[in-house]
mmCIF file of C-alpha atoms in Angstrom:
data_model
loop_
_atom_site.group_PDB
_atom_site.id
_atom_site.type_symbol
_atom_site.label_atom_id
_atom_site.label_comp_id
_atom_site.label_asym_id
_atom_site.label_seq_id
_atom_site.Cartn_x
_atom_site.Cartn_y
_atom_site.Cartn_z
ATOM 1 C CA MET A 1 -96.442 20.510 27.886
ATOM 2 C CA PRO A 2 -93.757 21.859 25.527
ATOM 3 C CA GLU A 3 -94.482 24.223 22.747
ATOM 4 C CA GLY A 4 -95.577 22.692 19.447
ATOM 5 C CA ASN A 5 -98.349 22.760 16.921
ATOM 6 C CA VAL A 6 -99.388 19.057 16.956
ATOM 7 C CA THR A 7 -100.513 17.043 20.064
ATOM 8 C CA VAL A 8 -100.097 13.268 19.715
ATOM 9 C CA ALA A 9 -101.866 10.579 21.884
ATOM 10 C CA VAL A 10 -98.866 8.307 22.356
ATOM 11 C CA ASP A 11 -99.430 4.510 21.866
ATOM 12 C CA TYR A 12 -95.935 3.120 22.216
ATOM 13 C CA SER A 13 -92.409 4.145 22.884
ATOM 14 C CA THR A 14 -89.219 2.123 23.073
ATOM 15 C CA ILE A 15 -85.977 1.786 25.046
ATOM 16 C CA ASN A 16 -82.856 2.528 23.132
ATOM 17 C CA TYR A 17 -79.273 2.849 24.240
ATOM 18 C CA LYS A 18 -79.596 6.662 24.327
ATOM 19 C CA ASP A 19 -82.678 6.210 26.593
ATOM 20 C CA GLY A 20 -80.483 4.342 28.928
ATOM 21 C CA LEU A 21 -78.093 7.301 29.072
ATOM 22 C CA CYS A 22 -80.854 9.771 29.455
ATOM 23 C CA LEU A 23 -82.361 7.894 32.404
ATOM 24 C CA SER A 24 -79.071 7.386 34.200
ATOM 25 C CA PRO A 25 -78.455 9.474 37.357
ATOM 26 C CA SER A 26 -76.435 12.065 35.412
ATOM 27 C CA GLY A 27 -78.731 12.181 32.508
ATOM 28 C CA GLY A 28 -75.874 10.809 30.396
ATOM 29 C CA GLY A 29 -74.728 14.442 29.818
ATOM 30 C CA LEU A 30 -77.821 14.672 27.485
ATOM 31 C CA VAL A 31 -80.553 15.856 29.736
ATOM 32 C CA ARG A 32 -79.978 19.343 31.103
ATOM 33 C CA HIS A 33 -83.240 20.480 32.661
ATOM 34 C CA TYR A 34 -85.628 18.811 35.051
ATOM 35 C CA PRO A 35 -88.441 17.782 35.426
ATOM 36 C CA HIS A 36 -88.027 15.845 32.265
ATOM 37 C CA VAL A 37 -89.947 13.232 30.270
ATOM 38 C CA GLY A 38 -87.669 10.664 28.538
ATOM 39 C CA GLY A 39 -88.237 8.567 25.495
ATOM 40 C CA ILE A 40 -86.388 9.420 22.291
ATOM 41 C CA ASP A 41 -89.137 8.064 19.996
ATOM 42 C CA PHE A 42 -92.833 7.445 19.925
ATOM 43 C CA ALA A 43 -95.734 6.364 17.707
ATOM 44 C CA GLY A 44 -99.378 7.287 18.083
ATOM 45 C CA ARG A 45 -102.298 9.269 16.652
ATOM 46 C CA VAL A 46 -102.809 12.961 16.273
ATOM 47 C CA GLU A 47 -105.113 14.361 18.855
ATOM 48 C CA ALA A 48 -105.063 18.017 17.737
ATOM 49 C CA SER A 49 -103.199 19.913 15.052
ATOM 50 C CA ASP A 50 -102.606 23.485 13.961
ATOM 51 C CA ASP A 51 -100.708 22.325 10.897
ATOM 52 C CA PRO A 52 -102.672 21.421 7.724
ATOM 53 C CA ARG A 53 -100.375 18.496 7.061
ATOM 54 C CA PHE A 54 -101.903 16.523 10.010
ATOM 55 C CA ALA A 55 -105.455 15.955 11.096
ATOM 56 C CA ALA A 56 -106.971 14.304 14.239
ATOM 57 C CA GLY A 57 -106.677 10.511 13.933
ATOM 58 C CA ASP A 58 -103.555 10.480 11.673
ATOM 59 C CA ALA A 59 -101.091 7.756 12.680
ATOM 60 C CA VAL A 60 -97.553 9.267 13.022
ATOM 61 C CA VAL A 61 -94.098 8.289 14.242
ATOM 62 C CA LEU A 62 -91.257 10.374 15.600
ATOM 63 C CA THR A 63 -87.610 9.720 16.070
ATOM 64 C CA GLY A 64 -84.766 12.009 16.782
ATOM 65 C CA TRP A 65 -84.788 15.819 16.857
ATOM 66 C CA ARG A 66 -83.359 15.433 20.378
ATOM 67 C CA VAL A 67 -86.771 14.523 21.733
ATOM 68 C CA GLY A 68 -86.286 12.697 25.030
ATOM 69 C CA GLU A 69 -83.033 14.638 25.564
ATOM 70 C CA ILE A 70 -83.617 18.400 25.454
ATOM 71 C CA ARG A 71 -87.373 18.008 24.697
ATOM 72 C CA TRP A 72 -89.949 15.967 26.461
ATOM 73 C CA GLY A 73 -90.357 12.583 24.849
ATOM 74 C CA GLY A 74 -92.439 9.468 24.505
ATOM 75 C CA TYR A 75 -92.617 8.113 28.022
ATOM 76 C CA ALA A 76 -96.056 9.658 28.504
ATOM 77 C CA GLN A 77 -99.536 9.375 27.086
ATOM 78 C CA LYS A 78 -99.396 12.705 25.301
ATOM 79 C CA ALA A 79 -96.688 14.628 23.543
ATOM 80 C CA ARG A 80 -96.650 17.968 21.816
ATOM 81 C CA VAL A 81 -94.118 18.631 19.050
ATOM 82 C CA PRO A 82 -93.636 20.689 15.860
ATOM 83 C CA ALA A 83 -95.289 19.092 12.858
ATOM 84 C CA ASP A 84 -91.999 19.252 10.927
ATOM 85 C CA TRP A 85 -90.716 16.423 13.165
ATOM 86 C CA LEU A 86 -93.509 13.939 12.457
ATOM 87 C CA VAL A 87 -93.483 11.232 9.810
ATOM 88 C CA PRO A 88 -96.833 9.848 8.682
ATOM 89 C CA LEU A 89 -96.969 6.194 9.498
ATOM 90 C CA PRO A 90 -96.333 4.133 6.320
ATOM 91 C CA GLU A 91 -99.169 1.841 5.188
ATOM 92 C CA GLY A 92 -98.812 -1.673 6.346
ATOM 93 C CA LEU A 93 -97.268 -0.758 9.776
ATOM 94 C CA THR A 94 -99.091 -0.442 13.052
ATOM 95 C CA THR A 95 -97.987 1.968 15.709
ATOM 96 C CA ARG A 96 -96.635 -0.997 17.717
ATOM 97 C CA GLN A 97 -94.701 -2.253 14.832
ATOM 98 C CA ALA A 98 -93.346 1.259 14.250
ATOM 99 C CA MET A 99 -91.922 1.314 17.702
ATOM 100 C CA ALA A 100 -90.596 -2.262 17.351
ATOM 101 C CA VAL A 101 -88.580 -0.550 14.587
ATOM 102 C CA GLY A 102 -88.087 2.697 16.505
ATOM 103 C CA THR A 103 -84.880 4.701 16.479
ATOM 104 C CA ALA A 104 -82.796 1.601 16.336
ATOM 105 C CA GLY A 105 -84.497 0.127 13.282
ATOM 106 C CA PHE A 106 -84.678 3.478 11.534
ATOM 107 C CA THR A 107 -80.928 3.769 12.054
ATOM 108 C CA SER A 108 -80.369 0.309 10.659
ATOM 109 C CA MET A 109 -82.285 1.199 7.510
ATOM 110 C CA LEU A 110 -80.338 4.444 7.105
ATOM 111 C CA ALA A 111 -77.181 2.296 7.342
ATOM 112 C CA VAL A 112 -78.434 -0.126 4.701
ATOM 113 C CA LEU A 113 -79.238 2.704 2.398
ATOM 114 C CA ALA A 114 -75.878 4.258 2.886
ATOM 115 C CA LEU A 115 -74.151 0.985 2.041
ATOM 116 C CA GLU A 116 -76.324 0.562 -1.087
ATOM 117 C CA ASP A 117 -75.698 4.146 -2.170
ATOM 118 C CA HIS A 118 -71.920 3.370 -2.050
ATOM 119 C CA GLY A 119 -72.358 0.288 -4.300
ATOM 120 C CA LEU A 120 -73.063 -2.624 -2.008
ATOM 121 C CA ALA A 121 -75.038 -5.490 -3.624
ATOM 122 C CA PRO A 122 -75.850 -9.024 -2.431
ATOM 123 C CA ASP A 123 -73.510 -10.736 -4.898
ATOM 124 C CA GLN A 124 -70.352 -8.899 -3.560
ATOM 125 C CA GLY A 125 -69.848 -11.106 -0.427
ATOM 126 C CA GLU A 126 -70.587 -11.228 3.275
ATOM 127 C CA VAL A 127 -71.776 -8.235 5.194
ATOM 128 C CA LEU A 128 -70.842 -8.085 8.878
ATOM 129 C CA VAL A 129 -73.111 -6.785 11.603
ATOM 130 C CA THR A 130 -71.499 -6.024 14.967
ATOM 131 C CA GLY A 131 -73.554 -5.885 18.190
ATOM 132 C CA ALA A 132 -75.930 -8.055 16.292
ATOM 133 C CA ALA A 133 -78.257 -9.019 19.095
ATOM 134 C CA GLY A 134 -78.944 -5.472 20.160
ATOM 135 C CA GLY A 135 -81.776 -3.217 18.757
ATOM 136 C CA VAL A 136 -79.874 -1.778 15.742
ATOM 137 C CA GLY A 137 -78.142 -5.072 14.986
ATOM 138 C CA SER A 138 -81.292 -7.263 15.197
ATOM 139 C CA VAL A 139 -83.202 -5.161 12.624
ATOM 140 C CA ALA A 140 -80.105 -4.871 10.463
ATOM 141 C CA VAL A 141 -79.691 -8.674 10.299
ATOM 142 C CA ALA A 142 -83.348 -9.101 9.479
ATOM 143 C CA ILE A 143 -83.336 -6.452 6.657
ATOM 144 C CA LEU A 144 -80.101 -7.535 5.165
ATOM 145 C CA SER A 145 -81.152 -11.162 5.085
ATOM 146 C CA GLN A 146 -84.423 -10.281 3.527
ATOM 147 C CA LEU A 147 -82.597 -8.333 0.867
ATOM 148 C CA GLY A 148 -80.588 -11.418 -0.047
ATOM 149 C CA TYR A 149 -77.326 -10.681 1.749
ATOM 150 C CA GLN A 150 -75.097 -13.215 3.476
ATOM 151 C CA VAL A 151 -74.957 -11.801 6.955
ATOM 152 C CA ALA A 152 -72.293 -12.557 9.564
ATOM 153 C CA ALA A 153 -73.491 -11.600 12.974
ATOM 154 C CA VAL A 154 -71.048 -10.654 15.888
ATOM 155 C CA THR A 155 -72.226 -11.349 19.351
ATOM 156 C CA GLY A 156 -70.594 -11.753 22.726
ATOM 157 C CA ARG A 157 -73.498 -13.990 24.027
ATOM 158 C CA SER A 158 -73.569 -17.575 22.977
ATOM 159 C CA ASP A 159 -77.226 -17.873 23.994
ATOM 160 C CA THR A 160 -78.225 -15.440 21.173
ATOM 161 C CA GLU A 161 -76.997 -17.663 18.337
ATOM 162 C CA SER A 162 -80.407 -19.230 17.579
ATOM 163 C CA TYR A 163 -82.074 -15.862 17.839
ATOM 164 C CA LEU A 164 -79.791 -14.428 15.243
ATOM 165 C CA ARG A 165 -80.092 -17.303 12.941
ATOM 166 C CA ASP A 166 -83.926 -17.012 13.157
ATOM 167 C CA LEU A 167 -83.465 -13.386 12.044
ATOM 168 C CA GLY A 168 -81.474 -14.615 8.968
ATOM 169 C CA ALA A 169 -77.784 -14.594 10.031
ATOM 170 C CA ALA A 170 -75.846 -17.130 7.850
ATOM 171 C CA ARG A 171 -72.889 -17.282 10.281
ATOM 172 C CA ILE A 172 -72.171 -16.296 13.872
ATOM 173 C CA ILE A 173 -68.895 -14.558 14.840
ATOM 174 C CA PRO A 174 -67.994 -14.670 18.500
ATOM 175 C CA ARG A 175 -67.132 -11.138 19.700
ATOM 176 C CA ALA A 176 -63.765 -12.371 21.065
ATOM 177 C CA GLU A 177 -62.555 -13.042 17.450
ATOM 178 C CA LEU A 178 -62.716 -9.355 16.564
ATOM 179 C CA ALA A 179 -62.108 -7.789 20.040
ATOM 180 C CA GLU A 180 -58.372 -8.352 20.079
ATOM 181 C CA THR A 181 -56.397 -5.484 18.377
ATOM 182 C CA VAL A 182 -53.661 -6.350 15.926
ATOM 183 C CA LYS A 183 -50.612 -4.318 14.894
ATOM 184 C CA ARG A 184 -51.114 -5.002 11.178
ATOM 185 C CA PRO A 185 -53.146 -2.220 9.492
ATOM 186 C CA LEU A 186 -54.471 -4.648 6.858
ATOM 187 C CA GLU A 187 -55.611 -8.267 7.153
ATOM 188 C CA ALA A 188 -57.200 -10.631 4.686
ATOM 189 C CA GLU A 189 -60.096 -9.047 2.769
ATOM 190 C CA ILE A 190 -63.356 -10.626 4.225
ATOM 191 C CA TRP A 191 -66.259 -8.244 4.388
ATOM 192 C CA ALA A 192 -68.024 -6.532 1.479
ATOM 193 C CA GLY A 193 -69.829 -4.294 3.878
ATOM 194 C CA CYS A 194 -70.394 -3.753 7.572
ATOM 195 C CA ILE A 195 -72.964 -2.186 9.943
ATOM 196 C CA ASP A 196 -70.982 -1.394 13.186
ATOM 197 C CA ALA A 197 -72.862 -0.718 16.406
ATOM 198 C CA VAL A 198 -69.759 -1.128 18.584
ATOM 199 C CA GLY A 199 -67.075 1.277 17.548
ATOM 200 C CA GLY A 200 -63.702 1.345 19.420
ATOM 201 C CA PRO A 201 -61.099 -1.317 18.804
ATOM 202 C CA MET A 202 -63.508 -3.618 17.030
ATOM 203 C CA LEU A 203 -64.343 -1.034 14.464
ATOM 204 C CA ALA A 204 -60.593 -0.473 13.963
ATOM 205 C CA ARG A 205 -60.116 -4.179 13.497
ATOM 206 C CA VAL A 206 -62.913 -4.489 10.975
ATOM 207 C CA LEU A 207 -61.560 -1.681 8.822
ATOM 208 C CA GLY A 208 -58.448 -3.701 8.211
ATOM 209 C CA GLN A 209 -60.631 -6.655 6.979
ATOM 210 C CA MET A 210 -62.772 -4.828 4.539
ATOM 211 C CA ARG A 211 -62.649 -5.760 0.911
ATOM 212 C CA TYR A 212 -61.388 -3.305 -1.669
ATOM 213 C CA ARG A 213 -63.748 -0.304 -1.806
ATOM 214 C CA GLY A 214 -65.964 -1.872 0.906
ATOM 215 C CA SER A 215 -67.889 0.433 3.244
ATOM 216 C CA VAL A 216 -68.578 0.383 6.954
ATOM 217 C CA ALA A 217 -71.656 2.205 8.218
ATOM 218 C CA ALA A 218 -70.884 3.326 11.853
ATOM 219 C CA VAL A 219 -73.996 3.582 13.973
ATOM 220 C CA GLY A 220 -72.889 3.141 17.604
ATOM 221 C CA LEU A 221 -70.230 3.258 20.197
ATOM 222 C CA ALA A 222 -71.085 0.549 22.679
ATOM 223 C CA GLY A 223 -67.433 -0.530 22.666
ATOM 224 C CA GLY A 224 -66.013 2.945 23.045
ATOM 225 C CA ALA A 225 -65.799 6.285 21.253
ATOM 226 C CA GLY A 226 -62.156 6.005 20.410
ATOM 227 C CA LEU A 227 -60.895 4.697 17.162
ATOM 228 C CA PRO A 228 -57.407 3.266 17.429
ATOM 229 C CA ALA A 229 -57.033 2.696 13.678
ATOM 230 C CA SER A 230 -54.647 3.464 10.775
ATOM 231 C CA VAL A 231 -55.523 5.374 7.703
ATOM 232 C CA ILE A 232 -53.953 2.541 5.609
ATOM 233 C CA PRO A 233 -57.312 0.787 4.819
ATOM 234 C CA PHE A 234 -58.670 4.079 3.437
ATOM 235 C CA LEU A 235 -55.518 4.743 1.387
ATOM 236 C CA LEU A 236 -54.715 1.308 0.047
ATOM 237 C CA ARG A 237 -58.098 -0.318 -0.275
ATOM 238 C CA GLY A 238 -60.318 2.680 -0.702
ATOM 239 C CA VAL A 239 -62.480 1.708 2.290
ATOM 240 C CA ASN A 240 -65.307 4.041 3.192
ATOM 241 C CA LEU A 241 -66.270 4.845 6.757
ATOM 242 C CA LEU A 242 -69.835 6.180 6.697
ATOM 243 C CA GLY A 243 -71.120 8.025 9.725
ATOM 244 C CA ILE A 244 -74.872 7.457 10.318
ATOM 245 C CA ASP A 245 -76.799 10.130 12.149
ATOM 246 C CA SER A 246 -80.482 9.555 12.735
ATOM 247 C CA VAL A 247 -81.238 12.491 14.939
ATOM 248 C CA MET A 248 -81.209 15.460 12.630
ATOM 249 C CA ARG A 249 -81.859 13.626 9.433
ATOM 250 C CA PRO A 250 -83.580 15.589 6.761
ATOM 251 C CA MET A 251 -87.229 14.751 6.096
ATOM 252 C CA ALA A 252 -86.567 13.355 2.568
ATOM 253 C CA ASP A 253 -84.186 10.790 4.095
ATOM 254 C CA ARG A 254 -86.712 9.923 6.776
ATOM 255 C CA LEU A 255 -89.474 9.319 4.348
ATOM 256 C CA ARG A 256 -87.207 7.211 2.171
ATOM 257 C CA ALA A 257 -86.071 5.077 5.043
ATOM 258 C CA TRP A 258 -89.588 4.481 6.474
ATOM 259 C CA ASP A 259 -90.969 3.547 3.032
ATOM 260 C CA ARG A 260 -88.079 0.964 2.766
ATOM 261 C CA ILE A 261 -88.785 -0.308 6.205
ATOM 262 C CA ALA A 262 -92.381 -0.935 5.302
ATOM 263 C CA GLN A 263 -91.290 -2.683 2.071
ATOM 264 C CA ASP A 264 -88.166 -4.594 3.140
ATOM 265 C CA LEU A 265 -88.401 -5.416 6.818
ATOM 266 C CA PRO A 266 -90.071 -8.900 7.320
ATOM 267 C CA LEU A 267 -92.684 -8.274 10.038
ATOM 268 C CA ASP A 268 -92.652 -11.864 11.116
ATOM 269 C CA LYS A 269 -88.943 -11.589 11.937
ATOM 270 C CA LEU A 270 -89.586 -8.197 13.597
ATOM 271 C CA GLU A 271 -92.119 -9.816 15.953
ATOM 272 C CA ARG A 272 -89.488 -12.197 17.242
ATOM 273 C CA THR A 273 -87.339 -9.277 18.390
ATOM 274 C CA ILE A 274 -90.104 -7.710 20.502
ATOM 275 C CA ARG A 275 -90.330 -7.646 24.298
ATOM 276 C CA SER A 276 -93.274 -5.576 25.740
ATOM 277 C CA ALA A 277 -92.795 -3.375 28.843
ATOM 278 C CA THR A 278 -94.749 -1.068 30.927
ATOM 279 C CA LEU A 279 -93.602 2.488 32.031
ATOM 280 C CA ALA A 280 -92.913 1.052 35.449
ATOM 281 C CA GLU A 281 -90.289 -1.265 33.976
ATOM 282 C CA VAL A 282 -88.480 1.425 32.023
ATOM 283 C CA PRO A 283 -85.876 2.487 34.731
ATOM 284 C CA ASP A 284 -84.649 -1.131 35.265
ATOM 285 C CA LEU A 285 -84.662 -1.911 31.493
ATOM 286 C CA ALA A 286 -82.794 1.382 30.785
ATOM 287 C CA ALA A 287 -80.013 0.306 33.148
ATOM 288 C CA ALA A 288 -79.831 -3.116 31.648
ATOM 289 C CA ILE A 289 -79.409 -1.840 28.088
ATOM 290 C CA LEU A 290 -76.315 0.056 29.150
ATOM 291 C CA GLN A 291 -74.907 -3.150 30.297
ATOM 292 C CA GLY A 292 -75.461 -4.969 27.051
ATOM 293 C CA GLN A 293 -78.209 -7.167 28.832
ATOM 294 C CA VAL A 294 -81.111 -6.389 26.419
ATOM 295 C CA GLN A 295 -81.791 -8.565 23.371
ATOM 296 C CA GLY A 296 -83.769 -7.229 20.372
ATOM 297 C CA ARG A 297 -86.410 -4.481 20.822
ATOM 298 C CA ILE A 298 -88.359 -3.312 23.801
ATOM 299 C CA VAL A 299 -91.739 -1.761 23.044
ATOM 300 C CA VAL A 300 -93.151 0.398 25.869
ATOM 301 C CA ASP A 301 -96.969 0.366 26.166
ATOM 302 C CA VAL A 302 -97.482 3.871 27.769
ATOM 303 C CA ALA A 303 -101.004 3.030 28.681
ATOM 304 C CA ALA A 304 -100.070 -0.149 30.616
ATOM 305 C CA GLY A 305 -98.621 1.661 33.600
#
């Protein structure tokens, strides 16, 4: 096992978009050495610890720190990591629920916090969530709705409409309405805020539709890493483009986000996003998530096979 001062008996991991990349034949350019254990997040209980902050039996969760990429990750029944990377599981959450949240949900909450820190409030207007049926988007819709925001959810799959409305979306925006690029750098002011998991031309289009001093939290690039945009929305409307990194996030931010997750994420809605999987199913599901064929959150029971 890798070096570290805490050994964790893993209960659950998940499948995120990055896991799909890491499990691809090329390792997505992220995995450099084999043999390798994937899984960019996990939750479980401490089995042994050389750090006074953790004792055997403590419930913990890990996301980020390039675990599952350059370090062995959560697709195993044991993991060894530095204590500095572990977050105590907040009261009120089980290890299964923590992985239903996982990296995707943790990123969603970081995005919500960033929007709030830049002045977003429920009375300011609609908040857009792109890629809404995916892992990040699903949790974002549920959290924002719980906080009283009017959520507009973008999806390219008509069969996800009832799913998104159950999570709290007030309106559904077909992906095609935002996928087409326009030459005008500014359009009508529509969105008070946005959590964008798509990037590419859609993000460029959304920037031109933001209200004055509105903010976009950019969390993903499912639609491409390029940004064919103009600086006009930033200069004339004071729009903020907020980059959300969850991998190397300082511990204070992690604790704040997990506390808010325990407080503000409706667990009944979270349950509706969950699909359970075994380790044997991970390769096929990892390929499916890269094709946009995964809805909600996949929780991997590492003891199930």
